[in-house]
C-alpha cells in the first residue's frame, strides 16, 4: 500500500478476499444449519440461517447495506 492509497490491483484483491471470506462464512452457516439434527434446530430457524448466509453474500456482492434480524442490524462494505 502506498501513501496515496491502494492501487486498483490492491482494491481488486481486497474485494476478492472479502467475497471469498463471505462465501466461506455463508457455506459454513449453511453446512452447520443443514447438519444439525431436527431436535436442535427447527426448519424455520434453518431457513433463517440460510437467509442470513445469503444476506452476507449480498453485502459483499453489492457493497450495500442489508437489513437483517441478527446482531448486525445493518452492515456496509465499501471498497
C-alpha atoms as an extended CHARMM CRD file, in Angstrom:
* protein
*
        79  EXT
         1         1  UNK       CA              0.0000000000        0.0000000000        0.0000000000  PROA      1               0.0000000000
         2         2  UNK       CA              1.3050000000        3.3790000000       -0.9350000000  PROA      2               0.0000000000
         3         3  UNK       CA              0.7700000000        6.6970000000        0.8210000000  PROA      3               0.0000000000
         4         4  UNK       CA             -1.7690000000        7.6590000000       -1.8590000000  PROA      4               0.0000000000
         5         5  UNK       CA             -3.9640000000        4.6260000000       -1.0710000000  PROA      5               0.0000000000
         6         6  UNK       CA             -4.4690000000        1.2310000000       -2.6080000000  PROA      6               0.0000000000
         7         7  UNK       CA             -3.9410000000        0.7190000000       -6.3080000000  PROA      7               0.0000000000
         8         8  UNK       CA             -6.7600000000       -0.7060000000       -8.3620000000  PROA      8               0.0000000000
         9         9  UNK       CA             -4.9760000000       -4.0610000000       -8.2240000000  PROA      9               0.0000000000
        10        10  UNK       CA             -4.8990000000       -3.9270000000       -4.4270000000  PROA      10              0.0000000000
        11        11  UNK       CA             -8.5750000000       -2.9450000000       -4.3170000000  PROA      11              0.0000000000
        12        12  UNK       CA             -9.4620000000       -5.8440000000       -6.6050000000  PROA      12              0.0000000000
        13        13  UNK       CA             -7.5440000000       -8.2570000000       -4.3950000000  PROA      13              0.0000000000
        14        14  UNK       CA             -9.2590000000       -6.8790000000       -1.2780000000  PROA      14              0.0000000000
        15        15  UNK       CA            -12.6330000000       -7.3310000000       -2.9850000000  PROA      15              0.0000000000
        16        16  UNK       CA            -11.8040000000      -10.9070000000       -3.9820000000  PROA      16              0.0000000000
        17        17  UNK       CA            -10.6740000000      -11.6790000000       -0.4420000000  PROA      17              0.0000000000
        18        18  UNK       CA            -13.8090000000      -10.1570000000        1.1100000000  PROA      18              0.0000000000
        19        19  UNK       CA            -16.0330000000      -12.0420000000       -1.3290000000  PROA      19              0.0000000000
        20        20  UNK       CA            -14.2200000000      -15.3160000000       -0.6610000000  PROA      20              0.0000000000
        21        21  UNK       CA            -14.4500000000      -14.8440000000        3.1130000000  PROA      21              0.0000000000
        22        22  UNK       CA            -18.1690000000      -14.0740000000        2.9130000000  PROA      22              0.0000000000
        23        23  UNK       CA            -18.7740000000      -17.0950000000        0.6940000000  PROA      23              0.0000000000
        24        24  UNK       CA            -16.7890000000      -19.2700000000        3.0830000000  PROA      24              0.0000000000
        25        25  UNK       CA            -18.7830000000      -17.9930000000        6.0690000000  PROA      25              0.0000000000
        26        26  UNK       CA            -22.0670000000      -18.4490000000        4.2210000000  PROA      26              0.0000000000
        27        27  UNK       CA            -21.1360000000      -22.0130000000        3.3080000000  PROA      27              0.0000000000
        28        28  UNK       CA            -20.1970000000      -22.7320000000        6.9250000000  PROA      28              0.0000000000
        29        29  UNK       CA            -23.5350000000      -21.3380000000        8.1750000000  PROA      29              0.0000000000
        30        30  UNK       CA            -25.4900000000      -23.4090000000        5.6650000000  PROA      30              0.0000000000
        31        31  UNK       CA            -23.4610000000      -26.5410000000        6.4050000000  PROA      31              0.0000000000
        32        32  UNK       CA            -23.9150000000      -26.1660000000       10.1610000000  PROA      32              0.0000000000
        33        33  UNK       CA            -27.6090000000      -25.4610000000        9.7190000000  PROA      33              0.0000000000
        34        34  UNK       CA            -28.2320000000      -28.4510000000        7.4840000000  PROA      34              0.0000000000
        35        35  UNK       CA            -26.1040000000      -30.8520000000        9.5070000000  PROA      35              0.0000000000
        36        36  UNK       CA            -27.7710000000      -30.1230000000       12.8450000000  PROA      36              0.0000000000
        37        37  UNK       CA            -30.4010000000      -32.5810000000       13.9910000000  PROA      37              0.0000000000
        38        38  UNK       CA            -34.0980000000      -31.7380000000       13.9270000000  PROA      38              0.0000000000
        39        39  UNK       CA            -34.1640000000      -31.7770000000       17.7260000000  PROA      39              0.0000000000
        40        40  UNK       CA            -31.5870000000      -28.9890000000       17.8120000000  PROA      40              0.0000000000
        41        41  UNK       CA            -32.9250000000      -26.7300000000       15.0790000000  PROA      41              0.0000000000
        42        42  UNK       CA            -36.3760000000      -26.2800000000       13.6030000000  PROA      42              0.0000000000
        43        43  UNK       CA            -36.9520000000      -25.9320000000        9.8810000000  PROA      43              0.0000000000
        44        44  UNK       CA            -37.8350000000      -22.2550000000       10.3900000000  PROA      44              0.0000000000
        45        45  UNK       CA            -34.5290000000      -21.4570000000       12.0680000000  PROA      45              0.0000000000
        46        46  UNK       CA            -32.6330000000      -23.3720000000        9.3590000000  PROA      46              0.0000000000
        47        47  UNK       CA            -34.2820000000      -21.1760000000        6.7500000000  PROA      47              0.0000000000
        48        48  UNK       CA            -33.3410000000      -18.1050000000        8.7910000000  PROA      48              0.0000000000
        49        49  UNK       CA            -29.6950000000      -19.2280000000        8.8670000000  PROA      49              0.0000000000
        50        50  UNK       CA            -29.6560000000      -19.7800000000        5.1090000000  PROA      50              0.0000000000
        51        51  UNK       CA            -31.2320000000      -16.3450000000        4.6040000000  PROA      51              0.0000000000
        52        52  UNK       CA            -28.5590000000      -14.7840000000        6.8250000000  PROA      52              0.0000000000
        53        53  UNK       CA            -25.8280000000      -16.5040000000        4.8070000000  PROA      53              0.0000000000
        54        54  UNK       CA            -27.2880000000      -15.1970000000        1.5640000000  PROA      54              0.0000000000
        55        55  UNK       CA            -27.5040000000      -11.6920000000        3.0460000000  PROA      55              0.0000000000
        56        56  UNK       CA            -23.7970000000      -11.8790000000        3.8870000000  PROA      56              0.0000000000
        57        57  UNK       CA            -23.0440000000      -12.5980000000        0.2530000000  PROA      57              0.0000000000
        58        58  UNK       CA            -25.3430000000       -9.7740000000       -0.8600000000  PROA      58              0.0000000000
        59        59  UNK       CA            -23.4520000000       -7.3470000000        1.3720000000  PROA      59              0.0000000000
        60        60  UNK       CA            -20.1450000000       -8.1600000000       -0.2920000000  PROA      60              0.0000000000
        61        61  UNK       CA            -21.5160000000       -8.5000000000       -3.8010000000  PROA      61              0.0000000000
        62        62  UNK       CA            -23.3820000000       -5.2010000000       -3.8260000000  PROA      62              0.0000000000
        63        63  UNK       CA            -21.4240000000       -3.2250000000       -1.2660000000  PROA      63              0.0000000000
        64        64  UNK       CA            -24.7600000000       -2.0010000000        0.0910000000  PROA      64              0.0000000000
        65        65  UNK       CA            -26.4730000000       -2.0040000000        3.4450000000  PROA      65              0.0000000000
        66        66  UNK       CA            -28.5640000000       -5.0740000000        4.1310000000  PROA      66              0.0000000000
        67        67  UNK       CA            -31.0960000000       -5.1020000000        6.9270000000  PROA      67              0.0000000000
        68        68  UNK       CA            -31.0180000000       -8.2730000000        8.9550000000  PROA      68              0.0000000000
        69        69  UNK       CA            -32.6300000000       -9.5470000000       12.1210000000  PROA      69              0.0000000000
        70        70  UNK       CA            -29.3820000000      -10.8430000000       13.6000000000  PROA      70              0.0000000000
        71        71  UNK       CA            -26.9750000000       -8.9400000000       15.8390000000  PROA      71              0.0000000000
        72        72  UNK       CA            -25.7360000000       -6.9000000000       12.8720000000  PROA      72              0.0000000000
        73        73  UNK       CA            -28.8380000000       -4.9270000000       12.0260000000  PROA      73              0.0000000000
        74        74  UNK       CA            -27.1200000000       -3.1040000000        9.1770000000  PROA      74              0.0000000000
        75        75  UNK       CA            -23.7290000000       -3.6870000000        7.6280000000  PROA      75              0.0000000000
        76        76  UNK       CA            -21.9970000000       -1.7790000000        4.8680000000  PROA      76              0.0000000000
        77        77  UNK       CA            -18.9510000000       -2.8760000000        2.9570000000  PROA      77              0.0000000000
        78        78  UNK       CA            -17.2270000000       -0.1960000000        0.9510000000  PROA      78              0.0000000000
        79        79  UNK       CA            -14.1770000000       -0.9700000000       -1.1370000000  PROA      79              0.0000000000
